[in-house]
Short mmCIF file of C-alpha atoms (C1' of nucleotides) in Angstrom, two decimals:
data_model
loop_
_atom_site.label_atom_id
_atom_site.label_comp_id
_atom_site.label_asym_id
_atom_site.label_seq_id
_atom_site.Cartn_x
_atom_site.Cartn_y
_atom_site.Cartn_z
CA MET T 183 -34.56 17.86 -43.41
CA SER T 184 -32.28 15.22 -42.14
CA SER T 185 -31.18 15.99 -38.65
CA GLU T 186 -27.45 15.98 -37.80
CA PRO T 187 -26.39 12.87 -36.16
CA ALA T 188 -26.13 13.32 -32.43
CA PRO T 189 -22.49 14.01 -31.78
CA ASP T 190 -20.89 11.12 -29.85
CA ARG T 191 -18.74 11.85 -26.86
CA ARG T 192 -15.48 13.25 -28.23
CA ARG T 193 -16.26 12.17 -31.76
CA ARG T 194 -14.29 13.79 -34.38
CA ASP T 195 -12.31 15.92 -31.99
CA ALA T 196 -8.64 15.35 -32.35
CA ALA T 197 -7.53 17.55 -29.48
CA ALA T 198 -9.87 15.94 -27.00
CA THR T 199 -8.96 12.50 -28.13
CA ARG T 200 -5.33 13.21 -27.80
CA GLN T 201 -5.80 14.43 -24.37
CA ALA T 202 -7.93 11.49 -23.28
CA ILE T 203 -5.11 9.14 -24.44
CA LEU T 204 -2.52 11.11 -22.58
CA ASP T 205 -4.50 11.18 -19.31
CA ALA T 206 -5.07 7.48 -19.58
CA ALA T 207 -1.40 6.95 -20.20
CA VAL T 208 -0.24 8.80 -17.18
CA THR T 209 -2.64 6.73 -14.97
CA ALA T 210 -1.62 3.49 -16.49
CA PHE T 211 2.16 4.06 -16.53
CA THR T 212 1.93 5.16 -12.92
CA ARG T 213 -0.01 2.06 -11.93
CA HIS T 214 1.86 -0.54 -13.84
CA GLY T 215 5.06 0.94 -15.20
CA TYR T 216 6.26 1.23 -18.80
CA ASP T 217 6.74 -2.55 -19.43
CA GLY T 218 3.64 -3.51 -17.44
CA VAL T 219 1.08 -1.74 -19.60
CA GLY T 220 0.13 -2.29 -23.24
CA VAL T 221 -1.02 0.33 -25.77
CA ARG T 222 -4.31 -1.61 -25.92
CA ASP T 223 -5.03 -1.02 -22.22
CA ILE T 224 -4.33 2.70 -22.39
CA ALA T 225 -6.45 3.09 -25.61
CA HIS T 226 -9.35 1.13 -23.91
CA ASN T 227 -9.32 3.41 -20.91
CA ALA T 228 -9.29 6.44 -23.14
CA GLY T 229 -12.40 5.03 -25.01
CA VAL T 230 -10.52 4.59 -28.31
CA THR T 231 -8.63 1.92 -30.26
CA ALA T 232 -4.92 1.25 -30.03
CA MET T 233 -4.35 2.40 -33.52
CA LEU T 234 -4.96 6.07 -32.51
CA ILE T 235 -1.99 5.96 -30.09
CA ASN T 236 0.43 5.54 -32.91
CA ARG T 237 -1.50 8.15 -34.95
CA TYR T 238 -1.32 10.82 -32.28
CA PHE T 239 1.91 9.90 -30.56
CA GLY T 240 3.92 7.83 -33.10
CA SER T 241 4.88 5.09 -30.69
CA LYS T 242 4.42 3.74 -27.21
CA GLU T 243 7.78 5.34 -26.39
CA HIS T 244 6.73 8.79 -27.46
CA LEU T 245 3.63 8.49 -25.62
CA PHE T 246 5.54 7.66 -22.45
CA ALA T 247 7.80 10.66 -22.96
CA GLU T 248 4.86 12.94 -23.06
CA ALA T 249 3.25 11.23 -20.14
CA VAL T 250 6.41 11.67 -18.19
CA ASP T 251 6.53 15.38 -18.95
CA VAL T 252 3.03 15.80 -17.75
CA ALA T 253 3.54 13.80 -14.60
CA PHE T 254 6.75 15.51 -13.61
CA ALA T 255 5.80 19.03 -14.45
CA PRO T 256 3.71 20.04 -11.35
CA ARG T 257 5.65 21.19 -8.33
CA THR T 258 4.38 18.39 -6.04
CA VAL T 259 7.57 17.28 -4.51
CA ILE T 260 8.24 20.13 -2.24
CA THR T 261 5.79 22.02 -0.01
CA GLY T 262 6.72 24.84 2.08
CA THR T 263 9.82 26.98 1.92
CA GLY T 264 12.63 28.18 4.19
CA THR T 265 12.74 26.92 7.78
CA GLU T 266 9.44 25.01 7.20
CA LEU T 267 10.57 23.17 4.13
CA ALA T 268 11.81 20.07 5.91
CA GLY T 269 8.90 19.55 8.28
CA GLN T 270 6.19 20.30 5.81
CA THR T 271 7.70 18.31 3.01
CA ALA T 272 8.16 15.36 5.47
CA ARG T 273 4.51 15.37 6.63
CA THR T 274 3.22 15.55 3.11
CA LEU T 275 5.36 12.69 2.06
CA VAL T 276 4.41 10.49 4.92
CA ALA T 277 0.78 11.15 4.33
CA ARG T 278 0.98 10.47 0.61
CA THR T 279 2.96 7.20 1.01
CA ALA T 280 0.60 5.77 3.68
CA PRO T 281 -0.29 2.22 2.75
CA GLU T 282 -4.01 3.08 2.43
CA ALA T 283 -3.45 6.20 0.42
CA GLU T 284 -4.62 5.98 -3.19
CA GLU T 285 -2.78 8.91 -4.45
CA LEU T 286 -0.70 8.49 -7.50
CA GLY T 287 2.25 10.62 -8.29
CA PRO T 288 5.49 11.02 -10.28
CA PHE T 289 7.49 8.91 -7.96
CA LEU T 290 5.35 5.70 -8.57
CA LEU T 291 5.74 6.34 -12.30
CA MET T 292 9.40 6.75 -11.84
CA LEU T 293 9.86 3.56 -9.69
CA ARG T 294 7.68 1.33 -11.77
CA SER T 295 9.21 2.35 -15.12
CA ALA T 296 12.82 2.49 -14.06
CA ALA T 297 13.67 -1.05 -15.23
CA ASN T 298 13.38 -0.12 -18.90
CA PRO T 299 16.50 1.55 -20.22
CA ARG T 300 14.80 3.83 -22.51
CA ALA T 301 12.23 4.80 -19.99
CA ALA T 302 15.08 5.55 -17.55
CA GLU T 303 16.66 7.85 -19.93
CA ILE T 304 13.48 9.72 -20.65
CA MET T 305 12.83 10.11 -16.91
CA ARG T 306 16.38 11.17 -16.22
CA ASP T 307 15.98 14.05 -18.72
CA ALA T 308 12.60 14.97 -17.30
CA ILE T 309 14.03 15.22 -13.82
CA ALA T 310 16.63 17.54 -15.13
CA ARG T 311 14.03 19.66 -16.74
CA HIS T 312 11.51 19.70 -13.85
CA ALA T 313 11.90 18.27 -10.33
CA GLY T 314 15.58 18.86 -10.08
CA ARG T 315 15.20 22.50 -11.09
CA HIS T 316 12.33 23.04 -8.64
CA LEU T 317 14.26 21.76 -5.83
CA SER T 318 17.38 23.44 -6.61
CA GLU T 319 15.57 26.75 -6.55
CA GLU T 320 14.22 26.13 -2.99
CA LEU T 321 17.68 25.04 -1.73
CA SER T 322 20.68 27.43 -1.64
CA GLY T 323 24.30 27.46 -0.83
CA ALA T 324 27.01 25.00 -1.69
CA GLY T 325 26.07 21.58 -3.32
CA ALA T 326 22.51 22.61 -3.84
CA GLY T 327 22.10 20.41 -6.86
CA MET T 328 23.45 17.36 -5.13
CA ARG T 329 21.41 18.11 -2.06
CA ALA T 330 18.33 18.40 -4.18
CA GLU T 331 18.70 15.09 -5.81
CA LEU T 332 19.48 13.46 -2.49
CA MET T 333 16.05 14.69 -1.36
CA LEU T 334 14.63 13.14 -4.38
CA ALA T 335 16.44 9.99 -3.46
CA VAL T 336 15.05 9.85 0.07
CA GLN T 337 11.51 10.47 -1.25
CA ALA T 338 11.87 7.79 -3.87
CA GLY T 339 13.13 5.30 -1.31
CA LEU T 340 10.16 5.89 0.93
CA TRP T 341 7.68 5.57 -1.98
CA LEU T 342 9.40 2.31 -2.85
CA MET T 343 9.37 0.75 0.63
CA ARG T 344 5.91 1.99 1.66
CA ARG T 345 3.78 2.02 -1.39
CA VAL T 346 5.42 -0.26 -3.95
CA LEU T 347 6.76 -2.99 -1.68
CA GLY T 348 4.76 -2.42 1.33
CA THR T 349 7.27 -3.54 4.03
CA THR T 350 5.90 -4.12 7.42
CA ALA T 351 7.85 -1.81 9.82
CA LEU T 352 7.14 1.24 7.69
CA ALA T 353 3.59 0.33 7.17
CA GLU T 354 3.01 -0.09 10.75
CA ALA T 355 5.11 2.87 12.10
CA PRO T 356 3.08 5.68 13.63
CA PRO T 357 2.97 8.46 11.03
CA GLU T 358 4.15 11.06 13.55
CA ASP T 359 7.25 9.06 14.44
CA LEU T 360 7.97 8.56 10.83
CA ALA T 361 7.53 12.11 9.98
CA ARG T 362 9.85 13.19 12.82
CA TYR T 363 12.61 11.18 11.29
CA VAL T 364 12.00 12.18 7.65
CA THR T 365 12.00 15.76 8.82
CA MET T 366 15.48 15.36 10.32
CA LEU T 367 16.67 13.77 7.03
CA PHE T 368 15.41 16.76 4.99
CA GLN T 369 16.93 19.19 7.59
CA VAL T 370 20.33 17.54 7.06
CA LEU T 371 19.90 17.98 3.28
CA ASP T 372 18.82 21.58 3.76
CA MET T 373 22.18 22.50 5.17
CA PRO T 374 24.69 24.05 2.70
CA ALA T 375 27.76 22.07 2.30
CA LYS T 376 30.18 24.26 4.23
CA ASP T 377 28.01 24.23 7.37
CA ALA T 378 27.56 20.49 7.34
CA THR T 379 29.86 18.47 9.65
CA PRO T 380 29.23 14.81 10.53
CA ARG T 381 29.33 13.70 14.23
CA GLY T 382 30.34 17.21 15.40
CA MET Z 140 36.47 -50.13 -29.24
CA SER Z 141 34.30 -47.07 -29.29
CA SER Z 142 35.70 -44.71 -26.83
CA GLU Z 143 33.32 -43.06 -24.30
CA PRO Z 144 32.24 -39.62 -25.51
CA ALA Z 145 34.09 -36.81 -24.09
CA PRO Z 146 31.87 -35.63 -21.11
CA ASP Z 147 30.51 -32.24 -22.07
CA ARG Z 148 30.66 -29.28 -19.61
CA ARG Z 149 27.96 -29.98 -17.01
CA ARG Z 150 26.33 -32.81 -19.03
CA ARG Z 151 24.14 -35.10 -17.06
CA ASP Z 152 24.70 -33.31 -13.76
CA ALA Z 153 21.50 -32.07 -12.30
CA ALA Z 154 22.89 -30.09 -9.40
CA ALA Z 155 25.38 -28.26 -11.42
CA THR Z 156 22.71 -27.37 -14.12
CA ARG Z 157 20.39 -26.14 -11.39
CA GLN Z 158 23.09 -23.93 -9.92
CA ALA Z 159 24.13 -22.60 -13.25
CA ILE Z 160 20.55 -21.54 -14.02
CA LEU Z 161 20.18 -19.92 -10.64
CA ASP Z 162 23.43 -17.90 -11.03
CA ALA Z 163 22.48 -16.78 -14.35
CA ALA Z 164 19.10 -15.76 -13.09
CA VAL Z 165 20.49 -13.63 -10.42
CA THR Z 166 22.60 -11.74 -12.93
CA ALA Z 167 19.84 -11.30 -15.47
CA PHE Z 168 17.10 -10.24 -13.00
CA THR Z 169 19.68 -7.73 -11.51
CA ARG Z 170 20.50 -6.32 -14.88
CA HIS Z 171 17.09 -6.14 -16.52
CA GLY Z 172 14.46 -6.84 -13.88
CA TYR Z 173 11.62 -9.43 -13.73
CA ASP Z 174 9.70 -8.33 -16.69
CA GLY Z 175 12.77 -7.29 -18.70
CA VAL Z 176 14.28 -10.68 -19.03
CA GLY Z 177 12.89 -13.92 -20.66
CA VAL Z 178 13.61 -17.37 -19.58
CA ARG Z 179 15.36 -17.95 -22.85
CA ASP Z 180 17.95 -15.35 -22.05
CA ILE Z 181 18.67 -16.89 -18.66
CA ALA Z 182 18.78 -20.43 -20.03
CA HIS Z 183 21.09 -19.38 -22.78
CA ASN Z 184 23.48 -17.68 -20.41
CA ALA Z 185 23.43 -20.84 -18.24
CA GLY Z 186 24.35 -22.84 -21.28
CA VAL Z 187 21.03 -24.92 -21.45
CA THR Z 188 17.72 -24.52 -23.12
CA ALA Z 189 14.65 -22.77 -21.63
CA MET Z 190 12.79 -26.02 -21.01
CA LEU Z 191 15.17 -26.95 -18.12
CA ILE Z 192 14.16 -23.86 -16.18
CA ASN Z 193 10.61 -25.21 -15.77
CA ARG Z 194 12.04 -28.61 -15.15
CA TYR Z 195 14.12 -27.47 -12.23
CA PHE Z 196 12.17 -24.48 -10.90
CA GLY Z 197 8.47 -24.99 -12.12
CA SER Z 198 8.15 -21.50 -13.50
CA LYS Z 199 9.75 -18.15 -14.05
CA GLU Z 200 8.12 -16.88 -10.88
CA HIS Z 201 9.61 -19.71 -8.74
CA LEU Z 202 13.01 -19.11 -10.31
CA PHE Z 203 12.76 -15.44 -9.44
CA ALA Z 204 11.81 -16.28 -5.89
CA GLU Z 205 14.90 -18.50 -5.39
CA ALA Z 206 17.08 -15.84 -7.20
CA VAL Z 207 15.84 -13.13 -4.77
CA ASP Z 208 16.59 -15.28 -1.77
CA VAL Z 209 20.04 -15.86 -3.06
CA ALA Z 210 20.65 -12.19 -3.78
CA PHE Z 211 19.10 -10.91 -0.48
CA ALA Z 212 20.83 -13.38 1.90
CA PRO Z 213 24.29 -11.90 2.14
CA ARG Z 214 24.78 -9.20 4.72
CA THR Z 215 25.95 -6.67 2.18
CA VAL Z 216 23.90 -3.64 3.17
CA ILE Z 217 25.55 -2.70 6.35
CA THR Z 218 29.21 -2.60 7.06
CA GLY Z 219 30.61 -1.66 10.34
CA THR Z 220 28.90 -1.55 13.66
CA GLY Z 221 28.38 0.90 16.56
CA THR Z 222 29.67 4.40 16.10
CA GLU Z 223 31.24 3.55 12.74
CA LEU Z 224 28.12 2.20 11.22
CA ALA Z 225 26.99 5.40 9.60
CA GLY Z 226 30.34 6.50 8.16
CA GLN Z 227 31.40 3.18 6.86
CA THR Z 228 28.08 2.23 5.34
CA ALA Z 229 27.90 5.61 3.73
CA ARG Z 230 31.25 5.32 2.19
CA THR Z 231 30.59 1.68 0.91
CA LEU Z 232 27.30 2.85 -0.51
CA VAL Z 233 28.72 5.80 -2.35
CA ALA Z 234 31.54 3.78 -3.88
CA ARG Z 235 29.15 1.08 -5.05
CA THR Z 236 26.63 3.37 -6.51
CA ALA Z 237 29.34 5.34 -8.54
CA PRO Z 238 28.32 5.63 -12.17
CA GLU Z 239 31.39 3.91 -13.42
CA ALA Z 240 30.98 1.02 -10.82
CA GLU Z 241 29.97 -2.24 -12.30
CA GLU Z 242 28.98 -3.97 -9.14
CA LEU Z 243 25.53 -5.48 -9.16
CA GLY Z 244 23.64 -6.10 -5.88
CA PRO Z 245 20.30 -6.75 -4.29
CA PHE Z 246 19.18 -3.12 -4.57
CA LEU Z 247 19.37 -3.19 -8.35
CA LEU Z 248 17.43 -6.34 -8.38
CA MET Z 249 14.89 -4.76 -6.21
CA LEU Z 250 14.44 -1.51 -8.10
CA ARG Z 251 14.36 -3.19 -11.53
CA SER Z 252 11.75 -5.76 -10.48
CA ALA Z 253 9.48 -3.58 -8.32
CA ALA Z 254 6.97 -2.83 -11.13
CA ASN Z 255 5.74 -6.42 -11.21
CA PRO Z 256 3.23 -6.95 -8.39
CA ARG Z 257 4.09 -10.63 -7.83
CA ALA Z 258 7.79 -9.77 -7.84
CA ALA Z 259 7.12 -7.00 -5.30
CA GLU Z 260 5.37 -9.38 -2.98
CA ILE Z 261 8.27 -11.81 -3.24
CA MET Z 262 10.80 -9.13 -2.50
CA ARG Z 263 8.76 -7.72 0.49
CA ASP Z 264 8.86 -11.24 1.99
CA ALA Z 265 12.58 -11.65 1.26
CA ILE Z 266 13.31 -8.25 2.93
CA ALA Z 267 11.46 -9.37 6.14
CA ARG Z 268 13.42 -12.55 6.20
CA HIS Z 269 16.98 -11.05 5.28
CA ALA Z 270 17.86 -7.44 5.00
CA GLY Z 271 15.27 -6.19 7.42
CA ARG Z 272 16.44 -8.70 10.27
CA HIS Z 273 20.16 -7.96 9.61
CA LEU Z 274 19.54 -4.23 10.03
CA SER Z 275 17.41 -4.43 12.99
CA GLU Z 276 20.07 -6.47 14.79
CA GLU Z 277 22.54 -3.70 14.26
CA LEU Z 278 20.16 -0.95 15.54
CA SER Z 279 18.94 -0.78 18.99
CA GLY Z 280 16.44 1.30 20.94
CA ALA Z 281 13.00 2.50 20.08
CA GLY Z 282 11.70 2.23 16.53
CA ALA Z 283 14.59 0.07 15.49
CA GLY Z 284 12.57 -1.70 12.75
CA MET Z 285 11.23 1.56 11.32
CA ARG Z 286 14.70 3.09 11.32
CA ALA Z 287 16.18 -0.01 9.67
CA GLU Z 288 13.76 0.23 6.80
CA LEU Z 289 14.32 3.95 6.51
CA MET Z 290 18.03 3.01 5.99
CA LEU Z 291 16.98 0.67 3.28
CA ALA Z 292 14.85 3.46 1.76
CA VAL Z 293 17.76 5.82 1.65
CA GLN Z 294 20.09 3.29 0.11
CA ALA Z 295 17.50 2.27 -2.45
CA GLY Z 296 16.96 5.95 -3.31
CA LEU Z 297 20.65 6.49 -3.94
CA TRP Z 298 20.88 3.33 -6.06
CA LEU Z 299 17.96 4.46 -8.12
CA MET Z 300 19.19 7.96 -8.80
CA ARG Z 301 22.80 7.28 -9.36
CA ARG Z 302 22.88 3.83 -11.01
CA VAL Z 303 19.45 3.30 -12.43
CA LEU Z 304 18.64 6.71 -13.71
CA GLY Z 305 21.95 8.31 -13.59
CA THR Z 306 20.93 11.91 -12.81
CA THR Z 307 23.64 14.46 -13.32
CA ALA Z 308 24.17 16.24 -10.04
CA LEU Z 309 24.67 12.98 -8.07
CA ALA Z 310 26.80 11.65 -10.96
CA GLU Z 311 29.08 14.57 -10.89
CA ALA Z 312 29.22 15.18 -7.07
CA PRO Z 313 32.46 14.67 -5.39
CA PRO Z 314 32.23 11.25 -3.62
CA GLU Z 315 33.64 12.65 -0.37
CA ASP Z 316 30.95 15.42 -0.39
CA LEU Z 317 28.28 13.00 -1.05
CA ALA Z 318 29.58 10.52 1.53
CA ARG Z 319 29.55 13.21 4.14
CA TYR Z 320 25.77 13.92 3.68
CA VAL Z 321 24.93 10.23 3.51
CA THR Z 322 26.83 9.73 6.65
CA MET Z 323 24.72 12.36 8.39
CA LEU Z 324 21.52 10.79 7.18
CA PHE Z 325 22.54 7.36 8.64
CA GLN Z 326 23.51 9.10 11.79
CA VAL Z 327 20.06 10.41 12.17
CA LEU Z 328 18.55 7.01 11.57
CA ASP Z 329 20.93 5.50 14.07
CA MET Z 330 19.42 7.50 17.03
CA PRO Z 331 16.71 5.72 18.98
CA ALA Z 332 13.35 7.54 18.82
CA LYS Z 333 13.34 8.97 22.26
CA ASP Z 334 16.70 10.80 21.70
CA ALA Z 335 15.62 12.12 18.43
CA THR Z 336 14.37 15.72 18.28
CA PRO Z 337 14.14 17.69 15.12
CA ARG Z 338 15.54 21.22 14.95
CA GLY Z 339 16.77 21.04 18.59
"C1'" DG U 244 19.21 -35.24 -18.48
"C1'" DT U 245 18.51 -32.59 -22.32
"C1'" DC U 246 16.91 -31.54 -26.68
"C1'" DT U 247 13.62 -29.84 -30.74
"C1'" DA U 248 9.23 -28.47 -31.85
"C1'" DT U 249 5.01 -26.26 -30.75
"C1'" DA U 250 1.10 -24.60 -28.32
"C1'" DA U 251 -1.45 -20.50 -26.70
"C1'" DA U 252 -1.39 -15.96 -25.50
"C1'" DT U 253 0.04 -11.18 -25.93
"C1'" DG U 254 3.03 -7.42 -27.51
"C1'" DG U 255 3.59 -3.05 -30.76
"C1'" DA U 256 2.75 -1.32 -35.08
"C1'" DT U 257 0.46 -0.94 -39.82
"C1'" DA U 258 -2.94 -1.18 -44.12
"C1'" DG U 259 -6.93 0.06 -45.90
"C1'" DA U 260 -12.05 0.79 -45.44
"C1'" DC U 261 -15.47 4.17 -44.14
"C1'" DG S 130 -11.16 10.91 -37.29
"C1'" DT S 131 -11.77 6.40 -36.22
"C1'" DC S 132 -12.45 1.75 -37.03
"C1'" DT S 133 -11.55 -3.51 -38.16
"C1'" DA S 134 -8.34 -6.78 -39.55
"C1'" DT S 135 -3.85 -8.31 -39.71
"C1'" DC S 136 1.28 -8.71 -39.51
"C1'" DC S 137 5.10 -10.24 -37.19
"C1'" DA S 138 7.89 -10.72 -33.20
"C1'" DT S 139 8.08 -12.56 -28.59
"C1'" DT S 140 6.55 -14.47 -24.49
"C1'" DT S 141 5.85 -18.68 -20.96
"C1'" DA S 142 4.99 -23.21 -20.78
"C1'" DT S 143 4.54 -28.10 -22.38
"C1'" DA S 144 4.75 -32.72 -25.39
"C1'" DG S 145 7.31 -35.96 -26.97
"C1'" DA S 146 11.73 -37.74 -29.07
"C1'" DC S 147 16.50 -39.27 -27.88
#
DNA sequence: GTCTATAAATGGATAGAC
DNA sequence: GTCTATCCATTTATAGAC
């Protein structure tokens, strides 16, 4: 006789709730950094209460670790391979770090959470597991690991200046000029160590 | 008869107290970032109580602004001029960002405070007033402002990876190899725009 | 010029009801 | 499976005594 109560959105669905929290966490940590966001904010954006974060993830720190893993897993850093690696990656990077771009991404999460020592450890491990490995595969020759992390450093620096701080010269620079220089930077880092000679 | 009380260290000396607070603030903000440090910590390190920070600086934010100005004022980013700019700056940078180095500096302050939006604004303005100007003076030719900020980006990226996160490949890389690549990066950015052609 | 004491808000995490 | 209510620590900033 009595009809079943209309099932609310995501009600009584542990997996969906967990996923909603995780999605909200990635966004919030990317926008405001580890210390800049509270579990209440994340829970609210996920449509649940703060308590469930501890229920499903144990603590804010564990939630952050999972969020970092999700954010760093996709192969977004490098586009293109071989001779087109430098130019294509540079153009993608310049477009994504444009002041008016709304795109989020692992570099923003990284920069905005780096101040917290625990968060820094978690991200260092995630880089070793994901981004560092991806990049090292693309590169070859002597010093590939070092050059891969130098590419990450260049990218992080550009994200910092253009999107986090918003300095004027980089904001106003013509994208094609900027892309030209960034391409040259990546070309330098694409050279194996034995071929590289400064000021030839 | 009653002898004067022995004058305590810094007691009743407004200028010295103010300076002690400012010094402690630079150190603390560099080590832990804007959100990672409380006014109590700073006051304690300065040998006073937290109340005096508001008395002398008005608020934590104003104290931060003055600390940033102090930290960014010295011309530490670039060493050497002309043809030796790239190599000398690279070697200094590699030495300062060595994992075992204890040196603090404006880049650590910048990276660890970037997550806070107000702090980011304050630092963007300070860069325009100090570091950006210094660098633009050293450089010449087309796109000097853009290339100067790209140099800052490269430096910030290396500080982030080596000193803040401590990623393995950059930590273990031989300093001379690392300096060689960083030198080449700076050489690229030392070229005026019209001379620069990727993959010549 | 500097202190103690406290206000007022916010943080992460938990207990227990339903 | 999810909620409300609460604990406890910590934050910036201020009031008022000395």
